[in-house]
Amino acid sequence: MKNNLKFLPIALASAFIFSCEKDTVSEEFDNANGDVQEKKLESVAVSSVKDPQENSLITLTYNANGSLSTINTGEDASLFVYEGEELTNVTSGEDNLAVEELYQSPYDAFETGDVKLYDANGNPSLIEFFEEDFNYNNSEYEMMIYTAEITYDEAPNPFFYTLKAAGLVSILDNIDLNFSGNAQSTELLKARELFPLNNPSQIIYKNPEGEIEYTIKMDYEFDAANYATKATVTSSGSDNATEIYEVVFTYVE
């Protein structure tokens, strides 16, 4: 199943394994959100307040069975291939729905980090990841441990039913975090361990000294079903430079 996780909204890595039995992704989502309406994404539009050249539009289509068929960024398209209702392959040239790309983050914690803490709903709330820093004392680059602290709104992950329509939730439901044998893909384990159940509302990145390096804050508008329809994203670094983006989510009627 090569490339079948490249479009996951949060491709977060983790070496942390629960010692107790863990619910499936579907069970955790239901526990965190209750009986919510099933909504699949039709498009995600990102626009920059300062630079229109950074604007992007992601469109999603579905086949007659309701399964996810394509994700198109305008520059690259992912095609989902099924045998019956089972996802067998995804052809893609790039990550299409990576959270840090969506919210213009300069880091890749959601691809390379280790989950250290989960919140009460089961969302990953503290991640450690490596960044390459230049050491002026020895004029060499060194790998340093940074952290990402994530908080969430009490609203469902807007990507959940889209991922379910692609068959990926079913795949993750079958991942057992109590076993790390060769039969389980490392990428699948990472995606399973860090699957978000709710909307991320803030991400704070800190350096090894605990100083804030970068902050992303997302202020959402929600529809009657409590799904995000719009987000104002404010990104700022330690140099006090601020970028503002508008993200608009539309769903299949």
Coordinates of N, CA and C in Angstrom, one line a residue:
M1 N 0.8 -1.2 0.0 CA 0.0 0.0 0.0 C 0.9 1.3 0.0
K2 N 1.7 1.3 -1.0 CA 2.7 2.4 -1.1 C 2.0 3.8 -1.2
N3 N 2.4 4.8 -0.4 CA 2.0 6.1 -0.4 C 0.5 6.3 0.1
N4 N 0.0 5.3 0.7 CA -1.5 5.4 1.1 C -1.7 6.2 2.3
L5 N -0.7 6.8 2.9 CA -0.9 7.7 4.0 C -0.3 9.1 3.8
K6 N 0.0 9.4 2.5 CA 0.7 10.7 2.3 C -0.2 11.9 2.5
F7 N -1.5 11.7 2.4 CA -2.4 12.8 2.5 C -3.0 13.0 3.9
L8 N -2.6 12.2 4.8 CA -3.2 12.3 6.2 C -3.0 13.7 6.7
P9 N -4.1 14.3 7.3 CA -4.1 15.7 7.8 C -3.0 15.9 8.8
I10 N -2.8 14.9 9.6 CA -1.6 15.0 10.6 C -0.8 13.7 10.5
A11 N 0.4 13.7 9.8 CA 1.2 12.5 9.7 C 2.2 12.6 10.8
L12 N 1.8 12.4 12.0 CA 2.7 12.6 13.2 C 3.3 11.3 13.6
A13 N 4.6 11.4 13.8 CA 5.4 10.2 14.2 C 5.4 10.1 15.7
S14 N 5.5 8.8 16.2 CA 5.6 8.6 17.6 C 6.2 7.2 18.0
A15 N 7.1 7.2 19.0 CA 7.6 5.9 19.5 C 6.9 5.5 20.7
F16 N 6.0 6.3 21.2 CA 5.3 6.0 22.5 C 4.2 4.9 22.3
I17 N 4.3 3.9 23.0 CA 3.3 2.8 22.9 C 2.5 2.6 24.2
F18 N 1.2 2.7 24.2 CA 0.4 2.4 25.4 C 0.7 1.0 25.9
S19 N 0.7 0.9 27.2 CA 0.9 -0.4 27.8 C -0.4 -1.1 28.0
C20 N -1.5 -0.3 28.0 CA -2.9 -0.9 28.1 C -3.5 -1.0 26.8
E21 N -4.6 -1.7 26.7 CA -5.3 -1.9 25.4 C -5.9 -0.5 25.0
K22 N -5.8 -0.2 23.7 CA -6.3 1.1 23.3 C -7.5 0.9 22.3
D23 N -8.5 1.8 22.4 CA -9.7 1.7 21.5 C -9.2 1.9 20.0
T24 N -10.1 1.5 19.1 CA -9.8 1.8 17.7 C -10.0 3.3 17.5
V25 N -9.5 3.8 16.3 CA -9.6 5.2 15.9 C -11.1 5.6 15.9
S26 N -11.9 4.7 15.3 CA -13.4 5.0 15.2 C -14.0 5.1 16.6
E27 N -13.7 4.2 17.5 CA -14.2 4.3 18.9 C -13.7 5.5 19.6
E28 N -12.5 5.9 19.4 CA -11.9 7.1 20.1 C -12.6 8.3 19.5
F29 N -12.9 8.4 18.2 CA -13.5 9.5 17.6 C -15.0 9.7 18.2
D30 N -15.7 8.5 18.3 CA -17.0 8.6 18.8 C -17.0 9.0 20.3
N31 N -16.1 8.5 21.0 CA -16.0 8.9 22.5 C -15.7 10.4 22.6
A32 N -14.9 10.9 21.7 CA -14.5 12.3 21.8 C -15.6 13.3 21.3
N33 N -16.4 12.8 20.4 CA -17.3 13.7 19.7 C -18.8 13.4 19.8
G34 N -19.1 12.2 20.3 CA -20.5 11.8 20.4 C -21.1 11.4 19.1
D35 N -22.4 11.6 19.0 CA -23.1 11.2 17.7 C -23.1 12.4 16.8
V36 N -22.0 12.6 16.0 CA -21.9 13.7 15.1 C -22.3 13.3 13.7
Q37 N -22.7 14.3 12.9 CA -23.1 14.1 11.5 C -21.9 13.7 10.7
E38 N -22.0 12.8 9.8 CA -20.9 12.4 8.9 C -20.8 13.4 7.8
K39 N -19.7 14.1 7.7 CA -19.5 15.1 6.6 C -18.1 14.9 6.0
K40 N -18.1 14.9 4.6 CA -16.9 14.7 3.9 C -16.5 16.0 3.2
L41 N -15.2 16.2 3.2 CA -14.7 17.5 2.6 C -14.8 17.5 1.1
E42 N -15.2 18.6 0.6 CA -15.2 18.9 -0.9 C -14.1 19.7 -1.3
S43 N -13.7 20.7 -0.5 CA -12.5 21.5 -0.8 C -12.0 22.2 0.4
V44 N -10.7 22.5 0.4 CA -10.0 23.3 1.4 C -9.2 24.4 0.7
A45 N -9.6 25.7 0.9 CA -9.0 26.8 0.3 C -8.2 27.6 1.3
V46 N -6.9 27.9 1.0 CA -6.1 28.7 1.8 C -5.7 30.0 1.1
S47 N -5.9 31.1 1.8 CA -5.5 32.4 1.2 C -4.7 33.2 2.2
S48 N -3.6 33.8 1.6 CA -2.7 34.6 2.5 C -3.2 36.1 2.4
V49 N -3.2 36.7 3.6 CA -3.6 38.1 3.6 C -2.5 39.0 3.0
K50 N -1.2 38.6 3.1 CA -0.1 39.4 2.6 C 0.3 39.0 1.1
D51 N 0.3 37.8 0.8 CA 0.9 37.3 -0.5 C -0.1 36.4 -1.2
P52 N -0.8 36.8 -2.2 CA -1.7 36.0 -2.9 C -1.0 34.8 -3.6
Q53 N 0.3 34.9 -3.8 CA 1.0 33.8 -4.5 C 1.1 32.5 -3.6
E54 N 0.8 32.7 -2.3 CA 0.8 31.6 -1.4 C -0.6 30.9 -1.3
N55 N -1.6 31.5 -2.0 CA -2.9 30.9 -2.0 C -2.9 29.5 -2.6
S56 N -3.8 28.6 -2.1 CA -3.9 27.3 -2.6 C -5.3 26.8 -2.5
L57 N -5.7 25.8 -3.4 CA -7.0 25.2 -3.3 C -6.9 23.7 -3.5
I58 N -7.4 23.0 -2.5 CA -7.4 21.5 -2.6 C -8.9 21.1 -2.8
T59 N -9.1 20.3 -3.9 CA -10.4 19.8 -4.2 C -10.4 18.3 -4.1
L60 N -11.6 17.7 -3.6 CA -11.7 16.3 -3.4 C -12.9 15.8 -4.1
T61 N -12.8 14.6 -4.8 CA -14.0 14.0 -5.4 C -14.2 12.6 -4.9
Y62 N -15.4 12.1 -5.1 CA -15.8 10.8 -4.6 C -16.5 10.0 -5.7
N63 N -16.3 8.7 -5.6 CA -17.0 7.8 -6.7 C -18.4 7.5 -6.3
A64 N -19.1 6.7 -7.1 CA -20.5 6.5 -7.0 C -20.8 5.8 -5.6
N65 N -19.8 5.0 -5.1 CA -20.0 4.3 -3.8 C -19.7 5.2 -2.6
G66 N -19.3 6.5 -2.9 CA -19.0 7.4 -1.8 C -17.6 7.3 -1.3
S67 N -16.8 6.5 -2.0 CA -15.4 6.4 -1.6 C -14.6 7.6 -2.2
L68 N -13.5 8.0 -1.5 CA -12.7 9.1 -2.0 C -12.0 8.7 -3.3
S69 N -12.1 9.5 -4.3 CA -11.6 9.2 -5.6 C -10.3 9.9 -5.9
T70 N -10.3 11.3 -5.7 CA -9.1 12.1 -6.0 C -9.0 13.2 -5.0
I71 N -7.7 13.6 -4.8 CA -7.4 14.9 -4.2 C -6.5 15.7 -5.1
N72 N -6.9 16.9 -5.4 CA -6.2 17.7 -6.4 C -5.8 19.0 -5.8
T73 N -4.5 19.3 -5.9 CA -4.0 20.6 -5.4 C -3.8 21.6 -6.4
G74 N -4.1 21.3 -7.7 CA -3.8 22.2 -8.8 C -2.4 21.9 -9.4
E75 N -1.5 21.5 -8.6 CA -0.2 21.1 -9.1 C 0.1 19.6 -9.1
D76 N -0.7 18.9 -8.2 CA -0.5 17.5 -8.1 C -1.9 16.9 -7.8
A77 N -2.1 15.6 -8.3 CA -3.3 14.9 -8.0 C -3.0 13.6 -7.4
S78 N -3.8 13.2 -6.4 CA -3.7 11.8 -5.8 C -4.9 11.0 -6.3
L79 N -4.7 9.9 -6.8 CA -5.7 9.0 -7.3 C -5.8 7.8 -6.3
F80 N -7.0 7.5 -5.8 CA -7.2 6.4 -4.9 C -7.8 5.2 -5.7
V81 N -7.1 4.0 -5.5 CA -7.5 2.8 -6.2 C -8.0 1.8 -5.2
Y82 N -9.1 1.2 -5.6 CA -9.8 0.2 -4.7 C -10.0 -1.1 -5.4
E83 N -10.1 -2.1 -4.6 CA -10.6 -3.4 -5.0 C -11.8 -3.7 -4.2
G84 N -13.0 -3.6 -4.8 CA -14.2 -3.6 -4.0 C -14.3 -2.3 -3.2
E85 N -14.4 -2.4 -1.9 CA -14.3 -1.2 -1.0 C -13.0 -1.1 -0.3
E86 N -12.0 -1.9 -0.6 CA -10.7 -1.9 0.1 C -9.7 -1.0 -0.7
L87 N -9.1 -0.1 0.0 CA -8.1 0.8 -0.7 C -6.9 -0.1 -0.9
T88 N -6.4 -0.1 -2.1 CA -5.2 -0.9 -2.5 C -4.0 0.0 -2.8
N89 N -4.2 1.2 -3.3 CA -3.0 2.1 -3.6 C -3.5 3.5 -3.7
V90 N -2.5 4.4 -3.5 CA -2.7 5.8 -3.7 C -1.5 6.3 -4.5
T91 N -1.8 6.9 -5.7 CA -0.7 7.5 -6.5 C -0.6 9.0 -6.2
S92 N 0.5 9.5 -5.8 CA 0.6 10.9 -5.5 C 2.1 11.3 -5.5
G93 N 2.3 12.6 -5.8 CA 3.6 13.2 -5.9 C 4.0 14.0 -4.7
E94 N 3.0 14.3 -3.8 CA 3.4 15.1 -2.7 C 2.3 14.9 -1.6
D95 N 2.6 15.4 -0.4 CA 1.7 15.4 0.7 C 0.6 16.5 0.5
N96 N -0.7 16.1 0.5 CA -1.7 17.0 0.1 C -2.4 17.6 1.2
L97 N -2.5 17.0 2.4 CA -3.3 17.6 3.5 C -2.5 17.5 4.8
A98 N -1.2 17.7 4.7 CA -0.4 17.8 5.9 C -0.8 19.0 6.7
V99 N -1.0 18.9 8.0 CA -1.5 20.0 8.8 C -0.5 21.1 8.8
E100 N 0.8 20.8 9.0 CA 1.8 21.9 9.1 C 1.9 22.6 7.8
E101 N 1.7 21.9 6.7 CA 1.7 22.6 5.4 C 0.4 23.5 5.2
L102 N -0.7 22.9 5.7 CA -2.0 23.7 5.6 C -1.9 25.0 6.4
Y103 N -1.3 24.9 7.6 CA -1.2 26.1 8.4 C 0.2 26.8 8.3
Q104 N 0.9 26.5 7.3 CA 2.1 27.3 7.0 C 3.2 27.2 8.1
S105 N 3.3 26.0 8.7 CA 4.3 25.9 9.7 C 5.7 25.6 9.1
P106 N 6.8 26.1 9.7 CA 8.1 25.9 9.2 C 8.7 24.6 9.7
Y107 N 8.0 23.8 10.5 CA 8.6 22.6 11.1 C 7.9 21.4 10.5
D108 N 8.4 20.2 10.8 CA 7.8 18.9 10.3 C 7.6 18.0 11.5
A109 N 7.2 18.6 12.6 CA 7.0 17.8 13.8 C 5.9 16.7 13.6
F110 N 4.9 17.0 12.7 CA 3.8 16.1 12.5 C 4.2 15.0 11.6
E111 N 5.5 15.0 11.1 CA 6.0 13.9 10.3 C 7.1 13.1 11.0
T112 N 7.8 13.8 11.9 CA 9.0 13.2 12.5 C 9.0 13.1 14.0
G113 N 8.0 13.6 14.7 CA 8.0 13.7 16.1 C 7.6 12.5 16.9
D114 N 7.8 12.5 18.2 CA 7.4 11.4 19.1 C 6.4 12.0 20.0
V115 N 5.2 11.3 20.1 CA 4.2 11.7 21.0 C 4.6 11.4 22.4
K116 N 4.4 12.4 23.3 CA 4.8 12.3 24.7 C 3.6 12.4 25.6
L117 N 2.5 13.1 25.2 CA 1.3 13.3 26.0 C 0.1 13.3 25.1
Y118 N -1.0 12.8 25.7 CA -2.3 13.0 25.0 C -3.2 13.7 25.9
D119 N -4.2 14.5 25.4 CA -5.2 15.2 26.2 C -6.3 14.3 26.7
A120 N -7.3 14.8 27.4 CA -8.3 14.0 27.9 C -9.2 13.3 26.9
N121 N -9.2 13.9 25.7 CA -10.0 13.3 24.6 C -9.2 12.3 23.8
G122 N -7.9 12.2 24.0 CA -7.1 11.2 23.3 C -6.3 11.9 22.1
N123 N -6.3 13.2 22.1 CA -5.6 13.9 21.0 C -4.1 14.1 21.5
P124 N -3.1 13.9 20.5 CA -1.7 14.1 20.9 C -1.5 15.6 21.3
S125 N -1.0 15.9 22.5 CA -0.9 17.2 22.9 C 0.5 17.7 23.1
L126 N 1.5 16.8 23.2 CA 2.9 17.1 23.3 C 3.7 16.2 22.4
I127 N 4.5 16.8 21.6 CA 5.3 16.1 20.6 C 6.8 16.6 20.7
E128 N 7.7 15.6 20.7 CA 9.1 16.0 20.6 C 9.6 15.7 19.2
F129 N 10.4 16.6 18.6 CA 10.9 16.3 17.3 C 12.3 17.0 17.2
F130 N 13.1 16.5 16.2 CA 14.4 17.0 16.0 C 14.5 18.1 15.0
E131 N 15.3 19.1 15.3 CA 15.6 20.2 14.4 C 17.1 20.4 14.3
E132 N 17.6 20.7 13.2 CA 19.0 21.0 13.0 C 19.4 22.4 13.3
D133 N 20.2 22.6 14.3 CA 20.6 24.0 14.7 C 22.1 24.1 14.5
F134 N 22.5 25.4 14.1 CA 23.9 25.6 13.9 C 24.6 26.0 15.3
N135 N 25.7 25.3 15.6 CA 26.4 25.6 16.8 C 27.6 26.5 16.5
Y136 N 27.5 27.7 17.0 CA 28.6 28.7 16.6 C 29.9 28.4 17.3
N137 N 29.8 27.6 18.4 CA 31.1 27.3 19.1 C 32.0 26.4 18.3
N138 N 31.4 25.4 17.6 CA 32.2 24.5 16.9 C 31.9 24.6 15.3
S139 N 31.1 25.5 14.9 CA 30.8 25.8 13.5 C 30.2 24.5 12.8
E140 N 29.4 23.8 13.6 CA 28.8 22.6 13.0 C 27.3 22.6 13.3
Y141 N 26.5 21.9 12.5 CA 25.1 21.7 12.7 C 24.9 20.5 13.7
E142 N 23.9 20.7 14.6 CA 23.6 19.6 15.6 C 22.1 19.4 15.6
M143 N 21.7 18.2 15.9 CA 20.3 17.8 16.0 C 19.9 18.1 17.4
M144 N 18.9 19.0 17.5 CA 18.4 19.4 18.8 C 16.9 19.0 19.0
I145 N 16.5 18.7 20.2 CA 15.1 18.3 20.5 C 14.2 19.5 20.7
Y146 N 13.2 19.7 19.9 CA 12.2 20.7 20.0 C 10.9 20.1 20.5
T147 N 10.0 20.9 20.9 CA 8.7 20.4 21.3 C 7.5 21.1 20.6
A148 N 6.4 20.5 20.4 CA 5.2 21.1 19.9 C 4.1 20.8 20.9
E149 N 3.5 21.9 21.4 CA 2.4 21.7 22.3 C 1.1 22.1 21.5
I150 N 0.1 21.2 21.5 CA -1.1 21.3 20.7 C -2.3 21.3 21.6
T151 N -3.2 22.3 21.3 CA -4.5 22.3 22.0 C -5.6 22.2 20.9
Y152 N -6.8 21.8 21.3 CA -7.8 21.5 20.4 C -9.2 22.1 20.8
D153 N -10.0 22.4 19.8 CA -11.4 22.8 20.1 C -12.2 21.6 20.3
E154 N -13.4 21.7 21.0 CA -14.3 20.6 21.2 C -15.2 20.5 19.9
A155 N -14.6 20.2 18.8 CA -15.3 20.0 17.6 C -14.6 18.8 16.8
P156 N -15.3 18.1 16.0 CA -14.7 16.9 15.3 C -13.6 17.3 14.3
N157 N -12.7 16.4 14.2 CA -11.7 16.6 13.2 C -12.4 16.6 11.8
P158 N -12.3 17.7 11.1 CA -13.0 17.8 9.8 C -12.6 16.8 8.7
F159 N -11.4 16.2 8.9 CA -10.9 15.3 7.9 C -11.4 13.8 8.2
F160 N -12.0 13.6 9.3 CA -12.2 12.2 9.7 C -13.0 11.4 8.7
Y161 N -14.2 11.9 8.3 CA -15.0 11.1 7.4 C -14.5 11.1 6.0
T162 N -13.7 12.0 5.6 CA -13.0 12.0 4.4 C -12.0 10.8 4.4
L163 N -11.2 10.7 5.4 CA -10.3 9.6 5.6 C -11.0 8.3 5.7
K164 N -12.2 8.3 6.3 CA -13.0 7.1 6.4 C -13.4 6.7 5.0
A165 N -13.8 7.7 4.2 CA -14.3 7.4 2.8 C -13.1 6.8 1.9
A166 N -11.9 7.1 2.3 CA -10.7 6.5 1.6 C -10.3 5.1 2.1
G167 N -11.0 4.7 3.2 CA -10.6 3.4 3.7 C -9.5 3.4 4.7
L168 N -9.0 4.6 5.0 CA -7.8 4.7 5.8 C -8.2 4.5 7.3
V169 N -9.3 5.0 7.7 CA -9.7 4.8 9.1 C -9.9 3.3 9.4
S170 N -10.4 2.6 8.5 CA -10.5 1.1 8.6 C -9.2 0.5 8.8
I171 N -8.2 0.9 8.0 CA -6.8 0.4 8.1 C -6.3 0.7 9.5
L172 N -6.4 2.0 10.0 CA -5.9 2.3 11.3 C -6.6 1.6 12.4
D173 N -7.9 1.3 12.2 CA -8.6 0.6 13.2 C -8.0 -0.8 13.5
N174 N -7.3 -1.3 12.5 CA -6.7 -2.6 12.7 C -5.3 -2.6 13.2
I175 N -4.8 -1.4 13.5 CA -3.4 -1.3 14.0 C -3.5 -1.5 15.5
D176 N -2.7 -2.4 16.0 CA -2.6 -2.7 17.4 C -1.3 -2.1 18.0
L177 N -1.5 -1.1 18.8 CA -0.4 -0.3 19.4 C 0.3 -1.1 20.5
N178 N -0.2 -2.3 20.9 CA 0.5 -3.1 21.9 C 1.5 -4.0 21.3
F179 N 1.5 -4.1 20.0 CA 2.5 -4.9 19.3 C 3.2 -4.1 18.2
S180 N 4.5 -4.3 18.1 CA 5.3 -3.5 17.2 C 6.1 -4.5 16.3
G181 N 5.5 -5.6 15.9 CA 6.1 -6.6 15.1 C 6.3 -6.1 13.7
N182 N 7.0 -6.9 12.8 CA 7.2 -6.5 11.4 C 6.0 -6.5 10.6
A183 N 4.9 -7.1 11.1 CA 3.7 -7.2 10.3 C 3.0 -5.8 10.2
Q184 N 3.3 -4.9 11.1 CA 2.7 -3.6 11.1 C 3.7 -2.5 10.6
S185 N 3.2 -1.8 9.6 CA 4.0 -0.8 9.0 C 4.3 0.3 10.0
T186 N 5.6 0.8 10.0 CA 6.0 1.9 10.9 C 5.2 3.1 10.6
E187 N 5.0 3.4 9.3 CA 4.2 4.6 8.9 C 2.8 4.5 9.5
L188 N 2.2 3.3 9.4 CA 0.8 3.2 9.9 C 0.8 3.3 11.4
L189 N 1.8 2.8 12.1 CA 1.9 2.9 13.5 C 1.9 4.4 13.9
K190 N 2.8 5.1 13.2 CA 2.9 6.5 13.5 C 1.6 7.3 13.3
A191 N 1.0 7.0 12.2 CA -0.3 7.7 11.9 C -1.4 7.3 12.9
R192 N -1.4 6.1 13.3 CA -2.4 5.6 14.3 C -2.1 6.3 15.7
E193 N -0.9 6.4 16.1 CA -0.6 6.9 17.4 C -0.9 8.4 17.5
L194 N -0.9 9.1 16.4 CA -1.1 10.5 16.5 C -2.3 11.0 15.8
F195 N -3.3 10.1 15.6 CA -4.5 10.5 14.8 C -5.3 11.5 15.7
P196 N -5.6 12.7 15.1 CA -6.3 13.8 15.9 C -7.8 13.5 15.8
L197 N -8.5 13.6 16.9 CA -9.9 13.4 17.0 C -10.7 14.7 17.0
N198 N -10.0 15.8 17.3 CA -10.7 17.1 17.3 C -9.9 18.1 16.5
N199 N -10.4 19.3 16.4 CA -9.7 20.4 15.6 C -8.5 21.0 16.4
P200 N -7.4 21.0 15.8 CA -6.3 21.7 16.5 C -6.6 23.2 16.5
S201 N -6.4 23.9 17.6 CA -6.7 25.3 17.7 C -5.4 26.1 18.0
Q202 N -4.4 25.5 18.4 CA -3.1 26.2 18.7 C -2.0 25.2 18.7
I203 N -0.8 25.6 18.1 CA 0.4 24.9 18.1 C 1.5 25.8 18.6
I204 N 2.2 25.4 19.6 CA 3.3 26.2 20.1 C 4.6 25.4 20.0
Y205 N 5.6 25.9 19.3 CA 6.8 25.2 19.1 C 7.9 25.8 20.0
K206 N 8.6 25.0 20.8 CA 9.6 25.5 21.7 C 11.0 24.9 21.4
N207 N 12.0 25.6 21.6 CA 13.4 25.1 21.4 C 13.8 24.3 22.6
P208 N 15.0 23.7 22.6 CA 15.5 22.9 23.7 C 15.5 23.6 25.1
E209 N 15.7 25.0 25.0 CA 15.7 25.7 26.3 C 14.3 26.1 26.8
G210 N 13.2 25.6 26.1 CA 11.9 25.9 26.4 C 11.4 27.2 26.0
E211 N 12.1 27.9 25.1 CA 11.7 29.2 24.6 C 10.8 29.0 23.4
I212 N 9.8 29.9 23.3 CA 8.9 29.8 22.1 C 9.6 30.2 20.9
E213 N 9.6 29.4 19.9 CA 10.2 29.7 18.6 C 9.1 30.1 17.6
Y214 N 7.9 29.5 17.6 CA 6.9 29.7 16.6 C 5.6 29.3 17.2
T215 N 4.5 30.1 16.8 CA 3.2 29.9 17.3 C 2.2 29.9 16.1
I216 N 1.3 29.0 16.1 CA 0.2 29.0 15.1 C -1.1 29.0 15.9
K217 N -2.0 30.0 15.7 CA -3.3 30.0 16.4 C -4.4 30.0 15.4
M218 N -5.4 29.1 15.5 CA -6.4 29.0 14.6 C -7.8 29.4 15.3
D219 N -8.4 30.4 14.8 CA -9.8 30.8 15.3 C -10.8 30.4 14.2
Y220 N -11.7 29.5 14.6 CA -12.7 28.8 13.7 C -14.1 29.4 13.8
E221 N -14.8 29.3 12.6 CA -16.2 29.4 12.6 C -16.8 28.0 12.3
F222 N -17.9 27.7 12.9 CA -18.5 26.3 12.8 C -19.9 26.4 12.2
D223 N -20.3 25.3 11.6 CA -21.7 25.2 11.1 C -22.6 24.6 12.2
A224 N -23.8 24.3 11.9 CA -24.8 23.8 12.8 C -24.4 22.4 13.4
A225 N -23.6 21.7 12.6 CA -23.2 20.3 13.0 C -21.8 20.4 13.8
N226 N -21.3 21.6 14.0 CA -20.1 21.8 14.8 C -18.9 21.4 14.0
Y227 N -18.9 21.5 12.6 CA -17.8 21.3 11.8 C -17.2 22.6 11.4
A228 N -15.9 22.7 11.3 CA -15.2 23.9 11.0 C -15.5 24.3 9.5
T229 N -15.9 25.6 9.3 CA -16.2 26.0 7.9 C -15.2 27.1 7.5
K230 N -14.6 27.7 8.5 CA -13.6 28.8 8.2 C -12.6 28.9 9.4
A231 N -11.4 29.2 9.1 CA -10.4 29.4 10.1 C -9.5 30.6 9.8
T232 N -9.3 31.5 10.7 CA -8.3 32.5 10.6 C -7.0 32.0 11.3
V233 N -6.0 31.9 10.5 CA -4.7 31.3 11.1 C -3.7 32.4 11.2
T234 N -3.2 32.6 12.4 CA -2.2 33.6 12.7 C -0.9 32.9 13.1
S235 N 0.2 33.0 12.3 CA 1.4 32.4 12.5 C 2.5 33.4 12.8
S236 N 3.3 33.2 13.9 CA 4.3 34.2 14.2 C 5.5 33.5 14.8
G237 N 6.7 34.0 14.4 CA 7.9 33.4 14.9 C 8.6 34.3 16.0
S238 N 9.7 33.8 16.4 CA 10.4 34.5 17.5 C 11.0 35.9 17.0
D239 N 11.0 36.1 15.7 CA 11.4 37.4 15.2 C 10.2 38.4 15.1
N240 N 9.1 38.0 15.7 CA 7.9 38.8 15.7 C 7.2 39.0 14.4
A241 N 7.7 38.4 13.3 CA 7.1 38.5 12.0 C 5.8 37.7 12.1
T242 N 4.7 38.2 11.6 CA 3.4 37.6 11.7 C 2.8 37.4 10.3
E243 N 2.2 36.2 10.0 CA 1.5 35.9 8.8 C 0.1 35.5 9.2
I244 N -0.9 36.0 8.4 CA -2.3 35.6 8.6 C -2.9 35.0 7.3
Y245 N -3.5 33.8 7.5 CA -4.1 33.1 6.5 C -5.6 32.8 6.8
E246 N -6.4 32.7 5.7 CA -7.8 32.3 5.9 C -7.9 30.9 5.2
V247 N -8.5 30.0 6.0 CA -8.8 28.7 5.5 C -10.3 28.4 5.4
V248 N -10.8 28.0 4.3 CA -12.2 27.8 4.1 C -12.5 26.3 3.8
F249 N -13.3 25.6 4.6 CA -13.6 24.2 4.4 C -15.1 24.2 3.8
T250 N -15.2 23.4 2.7 CA -16.6 23.1 2.2 C -16.8 21.6 2.2
Y251 N -18.0 21.2 2.4 CA -18.3 19.7 2.5 C -19.3 19.3 1.4
V252 N -19.3 18.0 1.2 CA -20.2 17.5 0.2 C -21.7 17.6 0.7
E253 N -22.6 18.1 -0.1 CA -24.0 18.2 0.4 C -24.7 16.9 0.3

